[in-house]
mmCIF file of C-alpha atoms and ligand atoms in Angstrom:
data_model
loop_
_atom_site.group_PDB
_atom_site.id
_atom_site.type_symbol
_atom_site.label_atom_id
_atom_site.label_comp_id
_atom_site.label_asym_id
_atom_site.label_seq_id
_atom_site.Cartn_x
_atom_site.Cartn_y
_atom_site.Cartn_z
ATOM 1 C CA MET A 13 0.000 0.000 0.000
ATOM 2 C CA THR A 14 1.367 3.452 -0.825
ATOM 3 C CA SER A 15 1.809 5.886 2.060
ATOM 4 C CA VAL A 16 -0.773 8.196 0.463
ATOM 5 C CA LYS A 17 -3.287 5.357 0.367
ATOM 6 C CA ALA A 18 -2.372 4.275 3.914
ATOM 7 C CA GLY A 19 -3.036 7.817 5.091
ATOM 8 C CA ARG A 20 -6.448 7.838 3.384
ATOM 9 C CA VAL A 21 -7.350 4.478 4.916
ATOM 10 C CA ASN A 22 -6.469 5.852 8.347
ATOM 11 C CA GLN A 23 -8.581 8.916 7.636
ATOM 12 C CA GLY A 24 -11.428 6.580 6.713
ATOM 13 C CA ARG A 25 -11.080 4.818 10.062
ATOM 14 C CA ILE A 26 -11.192 8.140 11.909
ATOM 15 C CA LEU A 27 -14.376 9.112 10.050
ATOM 16 C CA GLN A 28 -15.840 5.680 10.821
ATOM 17 C CA ALA A 29 -15.054 6.081 14.540
ATOM 18 C CA LEU A 30 -16.742 9.505 14.601
ATOM 19 C CA GLN A 31 -19.815 8.086 12.823
ATOM 20 C CA ASP A 32 -19.935 5.190 15.290
ATOM 21 C CA LEU A 33 -19.317 7.107 18.495
ATOM 22 C CA GLY A 34 -20.036 10.804 17.941
ATOM 23 C CA PRO A 35 -17.609 13.687 18.617
ATOM 24 C CA LEU A 36 -14.217 12.494 19.910
ATOM 25 C CA SER A 37 -11.057 14.240 21.031
ATOM 26 C CA ARG A 38 -7.647 13.419 19.568
ATOM 27 C CA ALA A 39 -6.825 11.708 22.888
ATOM 28 C CA ASP A 40 -9.997 9.564 22.589
ATOM 29 C CA LEU A 41 -9.098 8.651 18.999
ATOM 30 C CA ALA A 42 -5.505 7.798 19.993
ATOM 31 C CA ARG A 43 -6.749 5.557 22.808
ATOM 32 C CA LEU A 44 -9.330 3.835 20.589
ATOM 33 C CA SER A 45 -6.925 3.200 17.729
ATOM 34 C CA GLY A 46 -3.869 2.368 19.852
ATOM 35 C CA VAL A 47 -1.583 4.918 18.197
ATOM 36 C CA SER A 48 0.099 8.015 19.576
ATOM 37 C CA ARG A 49 -1.657 11.332 19.869
ATOM 38 C CA ALA A 50 0.943 12.794 17.476
ATOM 39 C CA THR A 51 0.040 10.186 14.845
ATOM 40 C CA ILE A 52 -3.656 11.000 15.247
ATOM 41 C CA GLY A 53 -2.775 14.666 14.869
ATOM 42 C CA SER A 54 -1.082 14.034 11.526
ATOM 43 C CA ILE A 55 -4.004 11.883 10.297
ATOM 44 C CA VAL A 56 -6.724 14.394 11.181
ATOM 45 C CA GLN A 57 -4.889 17.555 10.087
ATOM 46 C CA PRO A 58 -5.719 17.118 6.352
ATOM 47 C CA LEU A 59 -9.366 16.400 7.290
ATOM 48 C CA LEU A 60 -9.467 19.691 9.221
ATOM 49 C CA GLU A 61 -7.754 21.550 6.366
ATOM 50 C CA SER A 62 -10.195 20.096 3.807
ATOM 51 C CA GLY A 63 -13.076 21.542 5.835
ATOM 52 C CA LEU A 64 -14.606 18.119 6.456
ATOM 53 C CA LEU A 65 -13.917 18.121 10.209
ATOM 54 C CA ALA A 66 -13.867 20.940 12.728
ATOM 55 C CA GLU A 67 -12.826 21.305 16.360
ATOM 56 C CA GLY A 68 -15.604 21.857 18.877
ATOM 57 C CA GLU A 69 -15.583 24.046 21.955
ATOM 58 C CA PRO A 70 -12.881 23.083 24.518
ATOM 59 C CA GLN A 71 -14.233 20.643 27.087
ATOM 60 C CA ARG A 72 -12.744 20.207 30.542
ATOM 61 C CA GLY A 73 -11.243 16.717 30.801
ATOM 62 C CA ALA A 74 -11.595 14.278 33.698
ATOM 63 C CA THR A 75 -8.091 15.161 34.911
ATOM 64 C CA PRO A 76 -8.213 18.252 37.174
ATOM 65 C CA GLY A 77 -6.004 20.946 35.733
ATOM 66 C CA GLY A 78 -5.566 18.999 32.455
ATOM 67 C CA LYS A 79 -5.611 20.795 29.121
ATOM 68 C CA PRO A 80 -9.251 21.047 27.924
ATOM 69 C CA ALA A 81 -9.895 18.650 24.996
ATOM 70 C CA ARG A 82 -11.445 19.953 21.791
ATOM 71 C CA PRO A 83 -13.692 17.246 20.332
ATOM 72 C CA LEU A 84 -13.535 16.678 16.598
ATOM 73 C CA TRP A 85 -16.742 16.471 14.583
ATOM 74 C CA PHE A 86 -17.968 17.069 11.058
ATOM 75 C CA ALA A 87 -17.844 20.778 10.272
ATOM 76 C CA PRO A 88 -21.289 22.427 10.021
ATOM 77 C CA ASP A 89 -20.282 23.817 6.618
ATOM 78 C CA SER A 90 -18.451 20.681 5.443
ATOM 79 C CA PRO A 91 -19.001 19.798 1.785
ATOM 80 C CA PRO A 92 -22.262 17.845 1.412
ATOM 81 C CA LEU A 93 -22.520 14.486 -0.362
ATOM 82 C CA ALA A 94 -24.932 13.827 -3.235
ATOM 83 C CA ALA A 95 -26.674 10.455 -3.545
ATOM 84 C CA VAL A 96 -28.761 8.661 -6.161
ATOM 85 C CA HIS A 97 -30.759 5.449 -5.829
ATOM 86 C CA LEU A 98 -31.826 4.161 -9.243
ATOM 87 C CA VAL A 99 -34.333 1.298 -9.539
ATOM 88 C CA PRO A 100 -36.617 0.182 -12.390
ATOM 89 C CA GLY A 101 -39.087 3.018 -12.995
ATOM 90 C CA TRP A 102 -37.862 5.610 -10.547
ATOM 91 C CA VAL A 103 -34.902 7.520 -9.234
ATOM 92 C CA LYS A 104 -34.377 9.220 -5.890
ATOM 93 C CA ALA A 105 -31.679 11.764 -5.202
ATOM 94 C CA ALA A 106 -30.570 13.354 -1.955
ATOM 95 C CA LEU A 107 -28.096 15.795 -0.568
ATOM 96 C CA VAL A 108 -26.641 14.441 2.674
ATOM 97 C CA SER A 109 -24.416 16.121 5.243
ATOM 98 C CA ALA A 110 -21.123 14.434 6.149
ATOM 99 C CA ASP A 111 -22.633 13.421 9.503
ATOM 100 C CA GLY A 112 -25.522 11.642 7.760
ATOM 101 C CA ARG A 113 -28.400 14.150 7.818
ATOM 102 C CA MET A 114 -30.696 14.385 4.782
ATOM 103 C CA LEU A 115 -30.563 18.012 3.618
ATOM 104 C CA ALA A 116 -32.755 17.703 0.488
ATOM 105 C CA THR A 117 -34.443 14.950 -1.526
ATOM 106 C CA SER A 118 -36.035 14.713 -4.955
ATOM 107 C CA SER A 119 -37.540 11.859 -6.942
ATOM 108 C CA GLY A 120 -38.676 11.231 -10.492
ATOM 109 C CA ARG A 121 -40.274 8.443 -12.493
ATOM 110 C CA PHE A 122 -39.675 6.959 -15.946
ATOM 111 C CA LEU A 123 -40.973 3.973 -17.894
ATOM 112 C CA VAL A 124 -38.877 0.841 -17.350
ATOM 113 C CA THR A 125 -38.733 0.555 -21.137
ATOM 114 C CA ALA A 126 -37.490 4.159 -21.516
ATOM 115 C CA PRO A 127 -34.303 4.686 -23.544
ATOM 116 C CA ALA A 128 -31.088 5.121 -21.571
ATOM 117 C CA ALA A 129 -30.868 8.836 -22.445
ATOM 118 C CA THR A 130 -34.230 9.465 -20.712
ATOM 119 C CA VAL A 131 -33.011 7.701 -17.573
ATOM 120 C CA VAL A 132 -29.763 9.716 -17.558
ATOM 121 C CA ASP A 133 -31.805 12.938 -17.958
ATOM 122 C CA CYS A 134 -34.032 11.900 -15.036
ATOM 123 C CA VAL A 135 -30.994 11.186 -12.810
ATOM 124 C CA VAL A 136 -29.365 14.514 -13.727
ATOM 125 C CA ASP A 137 -32.644 16.447 -13.170
ATOM 126 C CA GLN A 138 -33.074 15.027 -9.646
ATOM 127 C CA LEU A 139 -29.416 15.674 -8.831
ATOM 128 C CA ASN A 140 -29.597 19.265 -10.058
ATOM 129 C CA THR A 141 -32.698 19.804 -7.905
ATOM 130 C CA VAL A 142 -30.974 18.686 -4.688
ATOM 131 C CA LEU A 143 -27.641 20.368 -5.546
ATOM 132 C CA ALA A 144 -29.449 23.686 -6.137
ATOM 133 C CA GLY A 145 -30.398 23.744 -2.446
ATOM 134 C CA SER A 146 -26.785 24.121 -1.293
ATOM 135 C CA THR A 147 -24.281 26.906 -1.801
ATOM 136 C CA ALA A 148 -21.418 24.571 -0.818
ATOM 137 C CA ARG A 149 -19.940 22.423 -3.585
ATOM 138 C CA ALA A 150 -20.681 18.739 -2.993
ATOM 139 C CA LEU A 151 -17.725 16.391 -2.431
ATOM 140 C CA GLY A 152 -19.116 13.992 -5.031
ATOM 141 C CA VAL A 153 -22.053 11.822 -6.091
ATOM 142 C CA GLY A 154 -22.701 8.214 -5.075
ATOM 143 C CA ILE A 155 -25.027 6.190 -7.318
ATOM 144 C CA ALA A 156 -26.605 2.940 -6.107
ATOM 145 C CA VAL A 157 -28.025 0.787 -8.892
ATOM 146 C CA GLY A 158 -29.254 -2.783 -9.333
ATOM 147 C CA GLY A 159 -27.871 -5.268 -11.853
ATOM 148 C CA ILE A 160 -24.259 -6.104 -12.570
ATOM 149 C CA VAL A 161 -21.989 -3.082 -12.255
ATOM 150 C CA GLU A 162 -18.351 -2.300 -12.928
ATOM 151 C CA SER A 163 -17.559 0.155 -10.151
ATOM 152 C CA THR A 164 -14.115 1.095 -11.514
ATOM 153 C CA SER A 165 -15.564 2.503 -14.756
ATOM 154 C CA GLY A 166 -18.989 3.469 -13.364
ATOM 155 C CA THR A 167 -20.719 1.233 -15.919
ATOM 156 C CA ILE A 168 -23.936 -0.785 -15.612
ATOM 157 C CA VAL A 169 -22.749 -3.998 -17.269
ATOM 158 C CA ALA A 170 -26.155 -5.723 -17.309
ATOM 159 C CA CYS A 171 -29.537 -4.971 -15.847
ATOM 160 C CA ASN A 172 -32.165 -7.688 -16.262
ATOM 161 C CA LEU A 173 -35.022 -5.463 -15.078
ATOM 162 C CA MET A 174 -34.036 -2.461 -17.263
ATOM 163 C CA PRO A 175 -32.285 -3.980 -20.301
ATOM 164 C CA GLU A 176 -31.992 -0.526 -21.933
ATOM 165 C CA LEU A 177 -29.387 0.354 -19.289
ATOM 166 C CA SER A 178 -27.116 -2.627 -19.989
ATOM 167 C CA GLY A 179 -23.677 -1.370 -21.022
ATOM 168 C CA LEU A 180 -24.453 2.225 -19.984
ATOM 169 C CA PRO A 181 -21.457 4.193 -18.571
ATOM 170 C CA LEU A 182 -23.809 6.016 -16.201
ATOM 171 C CA GLY A 183 -21.078 7.276 -13.841
ATOM 172 C CA PRO A 184 -19.032 9.177 -16.459
ATOM 173 C CA LEU A 185 -22.202 10.476 -18.201
ATOM 174 C CA VAL A 186 -23.600 11.923 -14.953
ATOM 175 C CA SER A 187 -20.171 13.214 -13.879
ATOM 176 C CA GLU A 188 -19.837 15.174 -17.116
ATOM 177 C CA ARG A 189 -23.316 16.709 -16.726
ATOM 178 C CA VAL A 190 -23.090 17.729 -13.044
ATOM 179 C CA GLY A 191 -19.354 18.478 -12.890
ATOM 180 C CA LEU A 192 -18.651 16.291 -9.848
ATOM 181 C CA PRO A 193 -16.830 12.979 -9.283
ATOM 182 C CA VAL A 194 -19.315 10.098 -9.417
ATOM 183 C CA HIS A 195 -18.943 6.743 -7.623
ATOM 184 C CA LEU A 196 -21.308 4.061 -8.917
ATOM 185 C CA ASP A 197 -21.846 0.796 -7.103
ATOM 186 C CA LEU A 198 -24.193 -2.106 -6.578
ATOM 187 C CA HIS A 199 -27.360 -1.121 -4.734
ATOM 188 C CA PRO A 200 -27.003 -3.747 -1.937
ATOM 189 C CA ARG A 201 -23.389 -2.688 -1.387
ATOM 190 C CA ALA A 202 -24.480 0.942 -0.897
ATOM 191 C CA GLN A 203 -27.231 -0.398 1.363
ATOM 192 C CA ALA A 204 -24.542 -2.110 3.488
ATOM 193 C CA VAL A 205 -22.625 1.176 3.736
ATOM 194 C CA GLY A 206 -25.878 2.813 4.934
ATOM 195 C CA ASP A 207 -26.474 0.016 7.444
ATOM 196 C CA ARG A 208 -22.952 0.457 8.785
ATOM 197 C CA TRP A 209 -23.280 4.247 8.887
ATOM 198 C CA SER A 210 -26.658 4.589 10.551
ATOM 199 C CA GLY A 211 -28.562 1.288 10.569
ATOM 200 C CA PRO A 212 -28.408 -2.024 12.466
ATOM 201 C CA GLY A 213 -24.832 -2.539 11.237
ATOM 202 C CA ARG A 214 -23.547 0.441 13.217
ATOM 203 C CA GLY A 215 -20.533 -0.602 15.292
ATOM 204 C CA GLU A 216 -20.582 -4.174 13.879
ATOM 205 C CA GLN A 217 -17.410 -5.731 12.464
ATOM 206 C CA SER A 218 -19.149 -8.183 10.098
ATOM 207 C CA PHE A 219 -22.648 -8.452 8.634
ATOM 208 C CA ALA A 220 -24.530 -9.130 5.399
ATOM 209 C CA SER A 221 -27.039 -6.594 4.119
ATOM 210 C CA ILE A 222 -29.499 -8.376 1.835
ATOM 211 C CA TYR A 223 -32.129 -6.791 -0.404
ATOM 212 C CA ILE A 224 -35.111 -9.040 -1.140
ATOM 213 C CA GLY A 225 -37.845 -7.719 -3.389
ATOM 214 C CA GLU A 226 -38.189 -7.879 -7.167
ATOM 215 C CA ALA A 227 -34.588 -9.147 -7.140
ATOM 216 C CA ILE A 228 -32.046 -10.266 -4.540
ATOM 217 C CA GLY A 229 -28.545 -9.008 -3.838
ATOM 218 C CA ALA A 230 -26.168 -8.705 -0.913
ATOM 219 C CA GLY A 231 -23.627 -6.223 0.356
ATOM 220 C CA LEU A 232 -21.004 -7.702 2.664
ATOM 221 C CA PHE A 233 -19.209 -5.905 5.474
ATOM 222 C CA LEU A 234 -16.509 -8.291 6.642
ATOM 223 C CA ASN A 235 -13.885 -7.769 9.352
ATOM 224 C CA GLY A 236 -14.373 -4.019 9.378
ATOM 225 C CA ALA A 237 -14.479 -3.364 5.639
ATOM 226 C CA ILE A 238 -16.949 -3.416 2.768
ATOM 227 C CA HIS A 239 -16.142 -6.416 0.621
ATOM 228 C CA CYS A 240 -15.810 -5.640 -3.063
ATOM 229 C CA GLY A 241 -14.498 -8.033 -5.700
ATOM 230 C CA PRO A 242 -12.500 -6.893 -8.755
ATOM 231 C CA ALA A 243 -14.279 -3.936 -10.458
ATOM 232 C CA GLY A 244 -17.196 -4.312 -8.044
ATOM 233 C CA ALA A 245 -17.895 -8.018 -8.590
ATOM 234 C CA GLY A 246 -19.517 -10.066 -5.830
ATOM 235 C CA GLY A 247 -22.741 -9.787 -3.911
ATOM 236 C CA GLU A 248 -24.773 -11.618 -6.566
ATOM 237 C CA ILE A 249 -26.200 -13.977 -3.967
ATOM 238 C CA GLY A 250 -29.530 -13.943 -5.834
ATOM 239 C CA HIS A 251 -27.873 -15.848 -8.657
ATOM 240 C CA THR A 252 -26.271 -18.596 -6.614
ATOM 241 C CA THR A 253 -27.802 -21.948 -7.490
ATOM 242 C CA VAL A 254 -30.106 -23.584 -4.973
ATOM 243 C CA ASP A 255 -31.732 -26.118 -7.357
ATOM 244 C CA ILE A 256 -29.749 -27.238 -10.395
ATOM 245 C CA SER A 257 -32.938 -28.446 -12.113
ATOM 246 C CA GLY A 258 -35.081 -25.564 -10.882
ATOM 247 C CA ARG A 259 -36.939 -22.808 -12.705
ATOM 248 C CA THR A 260 -35.179 -20.696 -15.335
ATOM 249 C CA CYS A 261 -33.948 -17.420 -13.894
ATOM 250 C CA ARG A 262 -33.980 -14.005 -15.603
ATOM 251 C CA CYS A 263 -30.170 -14.311 -15.800
ATOM 252 C CA GLY A 264 -30.544 -17.357 -18.064
ATOM 253 C CA GLN A 265 -29.345 -19.943 -15.515
ATOM 254 C CA ARG A 266 -31.564 -22.427 -13.683
ATOM 255 C CA GLY A 267 -32.558 -22.640 -10.057
ATOM 256 C CA CYS A 268 -30.987 -19.410 -8.749
ATOM 257 C CA TRP A 269 -32.026 -18.311 -5.229
ATOM 258 C CA GLU A 270 -33.986 -15.525 -6.956
ATOM 259 C CA THR A 271 -36.282 -18.108 -8.551
ATOM 260 C CA ILE A 272 -37.631 -19.182 -5.142
ATOM 261 C CA ALA A 273 -37.405 -16.121 -2.914
ATOM 262 C CA THR A 274 -38.498 -12.968 -4.753
ATOM 263 C CA ARG A 275 -41.901 -11.235 -4.773
ATOM 264 C CA ASP A 276 -42.608 -12.826 -8.197
ATOM 265 C CA TRP A 277 -42.185 -16.327 -6.773
ATOM 266 C CA LEU A 278 -44.498 -15.475 -3.877
ATOM 267 C CA ARG A 279 -47.209 -14.187 -6.237
ATOM 268 C CA GLU A 280 -46.943 -17.192 -8.563
ATOM 269 C CA GLU A 281 -47.305 -19.582 -5.631
ATOM 270 C CA ALA A 282 -50.189 -17.560 -4.168
ATOM 271 C CA ALA A 283 -51.989 -17.779 -7.529
ATOM 272 C CA ARG A 284 -51.377 -21.535 -7.729
ATOM 273 C CA LEU A 285 -52.963 -21.896 -4.286
ATOM 274 C CA HIS A 286 -55.878 -19.564 -5.240
ATOM 275 C CA LEU A 287 -55.132 -17.262 -2.321
ATOM 276 C CA PRO A 288 -57.063 -13.961 -2.243
ATOM 277 C CA ALA A 289 -55.342 -11.028 -4.041
ATOM 278 C CA ALA A 290 -52.654 -13.428 -5.272
ATOM 279 C CA GLN A 291 -51.395 -11.078 -8.023
ATOM 280 C CA ALA A 292 -50.815 -8.314 -5.475
ATOM 281 C CA MET A 293 -49.580 -10.637 -2.715
ATOM 282 C CA THR A 294 -47.166 -9.093 -0.232
ATOM 283 C CA THR A 295 -45.412 -10.546 2.776
ATOM 284 C CA ALA A 296 -47.682 -8.389 4.977
ATOM 285 C CA LEU A 297 -50.860 -9.833 3.417
ATOM 286 C CA LEU A 298 -49.493 -13.370 3.555
ATOM 287 C CA ALA A 299 -48.617 -12.916 7.244
ATOM 288 C CA ASP A 300 -52.181 -11.696 7.909
ATOM 289 C CA LEU A 301 -53.780 -14.589 6.006
ATOM 290 C CA SER A 302 -51.533 -17.054 7.815
ATOM 291 C CA ALA A 303 -52.337 -15.552 11.235
ATOM 292 C CA ALA A 304 -56.052 -15.659 10.389
ATOM 293 C CA GLY A 305 -55.820 -19.434 9.975
ATOM 294 C CA ASN A 306 -55.789 -19.873 6.178
ATOM 295 C CA ALA A 307 -54.054 -23.267 5.912
ATOM 296 C CA ASP A 308 -52.631 -22.695 2.401
ATOM 297 C CA ALA A 309 -51.343 -19.252 3.396
ATOM 298 C CA LYS A 310 -49.756 -20.731 6.496
ATOM 299 C CA GLU A 311 -47.952 -23.373 4.476
ATOM 300 C CA LEU A 312 -46.812 -20.833 1.871
ATOM 301 C CA PHE A 313 -45.577 -18.514 4.645
ATOM 302 C CA GLU A 314 -43.496 -21.338 6.126
ATOM 303 C CA GLN A 315 -42.157 -22.290 2.714
ATOM 304 C CA TYR A 316 -41.252 -18.673 1.919
ATOM 305 C CA ALA A 317 -39.381 -18.399 5.238
ATOM 306 C CA ARG A 318 -37.570 -21.666 4.428
ATOM 307 C CA ASN A 319 -36.636 -20.426 0.936
ATOM 308 C CA LEU A 320 -35.355 -17.149 2.374
ATOM 309 C CA ALA A 321 -33.392 -19.031 5.019
ATOM 310 C CA LEU A 322 -31.684 -21.127 2.331
ATOM 311 C CA GLY A 323 -29.741 -18.136 0.946
ATOM 312 C CA VAL A 324 -28.867 -16.984 4.447
ATOM 313 C CA VAL A 325 -27.549 -20.447 5.300
ATOM 314 C CA ASN A 326 -25.356 -20.607 2.172
ATOM 315 C CA LEU A 327 -23.811 -17.242 2.989
ATOM 316 C CA GLN A 328 -23.336 -18.151 6.648
ATOM 317 C CA GLN A 329 -21.666 -21.456 5.762
ATOM 318 C CA VAL A 330 -19.149 -19.757 3.470
ATOM 319 C CA LEU A 331 -18.404 -16.436 5.188
ATOM 320 C CA ALA A 332 -20.161 -16.536 8.584
ATOM 321 C CA PRO A 333 -21.084 -12.843 8.710
ATOM 322 C CA GLY A 334 -23.305 -13.741 11.689
ATOM 323 C CA LEU A 335 -25.668 -10.790 11.352
ATOM 324 C CA PHE A 336 -28.070 -10.610 8.404
ATOM 325 C CA ILE A 337 -29.882 -7.315 7.817
ATOM 326 C CA LEU A 338 -32.787 -7.879 5.439
ATOM 327 C CA HIS A 339 -34.321 -5.057 3.391
ATOM 328 C CA GLY A 340 -37.077 -4.773 0.800
ATOM 329 C CA ASP A 341 -40.481 -6.455 0.644
ATOM 330 C CA VAL A 342 -39.680 -8.952 3.392
ATOM 331 C CA ILE A 343 -39.755 -6.235 6.074
ATOM 332 C CA ALA A 344 -43.561 -6.039 5.770
ATOM 333 C CA GLY A 345 -43.702 -9.676 6.964
ATOM 334 C CA GLY A 346 -42.863 -8.342 10.442
ATOM 335 C CA GLU A 347 -41.690 -10.348 13.410
ATOM 336 C CA ALA A 348 -43.685 -13.395 12.232
ATOM 337 C CA LEU A 349 -41.478 -13.651 9.138
ATOM 338 C CA ARG A 350 -38.212 -12.531 10.787
ATOM 339 C CA GLY A 351 -38.552 -15.144 13.534
ATOM 340 C CA ARG A 352 -39.384 -17.907 11.059
ATOM 341 C CA VAL A 353 -36.418 -17.112 8.810
ATOM 342 C CA GLU A 354 -34.080 -17.032 11.809
ATOM 343 C CA ARG A 355 -35.393 -20.332 13.196
ATOM 344 C CA GLN A 356 -35.221 -22.003 9.783
ATOM 345 C CA ALA A 357 -31.692 -20.735 9.135
ATOM 346 C CA ARG A 358 -30.482 -21.936 12.530
ATOM 347 C CA SER A 359 -32.070 -25.351 11.983
ATOM 348 C CA TYR A 360 -29.990 -25.872 8.816
ATOM 349 C CA LEU A 361 -26.690 -24.906 10.419
ATOM 350 C CA PRO A 362 -24.420 -26.870 12.742
ATOM 351 C CA THR A 363 -24.878 -25.851 16.372
ATOM 352 C CA ARG A 364 -22.062 -23.720 17.695
ATOM 353 C CA SER A 365 -21.676 -22.189 21.104
ATOM 354 C CA VAL A 366 -21.202 -18.798 19.446
ATOM 355 C CA ALA A 367 -22.044 -17.305 16.072
ATOM 356 C CA GLU A 368 -25.654 -18.394 15.716
ATOM 357 C CA PRO A 369 -26.904 -16.357 12.760
ATOM 358 C CA GLN A 370 -29.058 -13.407 13.721
ATOM 359 C CA ILE A 371 -31.686 -12.000 11.385
ATOM 360 C CA THR A 372 -32.820 -8.411 11.666
ATOM 361 C CA PHE A 373 -34.835 -6.131 9.398
ATOM 362 C CA GLY A 374 -33.763 -2.741 8.067
ATOM 363 C CA SER A 375 -35.922 0.334 8.504
ATOM 364 C CA ALA A 376 -39.408 0.193 6.949
ATOM 365 C CA HIS A 377 -38.999 3.809 5.753
ATOM 366 C CA ASP A 378 -35.936 2.824 3.911
ATOM 367 C CA ARG A 379 -33.506 5.632 3.272
ATOM 368 C CA THR A 380 -30.591 3.295 3.991
ATOM 369 C CA THR A 381 -29.577 2.905 0.359
ATOM 370 C CA LEU A 382 -29.679 6.647 -0.296
ATOM 371 C CA LEU A 383 -27.602 7.297 2.830
ATOM 372 C CA GLY A 384 -25.263 4.507 1.780
ATOM 373 C CA ALA A 385 -24.860 6.019 -1.704
ATOM 374 C CA ALA A 386 -23.778 9.244 0.029
ATOM 375 C CA GLY A 387 -21.512 7.122 2.239
ATOM 376 C CA LEU A 388 -19.906 5.716 -0.939
ATOM 377 C CA VAL A 389 -18.556 9.202 -1.650
ATOM 378 C CA LEU A 390 -16.905 9.346 1.776
ATOM 379 C CA SER A 391 -15.707 5.753 1.726
ATOM 380 C CA ARG A 392 -14.195 6.172 -1.765
ATOM 381 C CA SER A 393 -12.591 9.481 -0.854
ATOM 382 C CA PHE A 394 -11.353 8.100 2.485
ATOM 383 C CA PRO A 395 -11.489 4.321 2.003
ATOM 384 C CA LEU A 396 -12.252 1.921 4.817
ATOM 385 C CA VAL A 397 -10.578 -0.937 2.948
ATOM 386 C CA GLY A 398 -6.905 -1.743 2.721
HETATM 387 ZN ZN1 ZN B 430 -30.127 -16.076 -11.875
#
């Protein structure tokens, strides 16, 4: 690692500690990271000079007569971060402060069959709307998008749900139009950054953040860092095979986890069982029908929990992240679904005295991905990975 990169990684760790614990003095940071106060001073100085951090009012320390400590925190006028969450049919943009507050949001819709140029226009329009609300120049733009992405070039390599976007260099196109650096990454990976920044992953050293809705994907935070394969590969847990002779998946393969655990699967099964409102079936409705005593709904609910647990088990067996934060449609299934998935997952795994997998749900009013897209700007500028 070059010394410049090492310095930026250390800066990333300082920012992470502040996000985890709130304002901290240099002495606190030195104690927490096990390095000298002088070293901390040299790491934070560029962050102070860049205007990202500021020193707070002097606070009297615990030692009588000691020099009052000045806690470090994000400067009130630090450069904001712009964020975009792009999914089939709509785009949301936000301007986020460096300490994670939403300063402005904007959203727009487009047809999923719209040409790529229309989608780029929609992204740029929403970004310009949120950027117009700030006099300070944003540090950069983070874009979270589904499909297969190449994060190094900012390209959407393939997008099954919006084929018009396949091959689109969205990052460079948006960067040119808004005049800011753009960091594009997989939506579940941005979601994991958001979970780590302000969600159930806060303070955790390892967890998996899984999106389950019209598609499935995972962002992995392992041993204190976001895991990212070459050019942004990895996280395609939805396309790991769970049944070699199973249904054909949108990706062209057979029996992917997506073929038995998405909203589409749930609706197809509900229709086969002639459940009420099968075409609009949600996990919330299925939970209600099951609780009301509908035998078919109860069986489908159990089967859905088992199918969800299968992907969790595969990930736990290989990487043992321990904590699984689920987002998307599944959240509406509530505690009834969460508990079932957790029980099912544990039943498939060998018993250990520690490291039983824990399932938790992300926020129902999910701004995690948008926050995470903003977090991408910070984590790319001051990386948390070695
Ligand atoms: Zn697939």
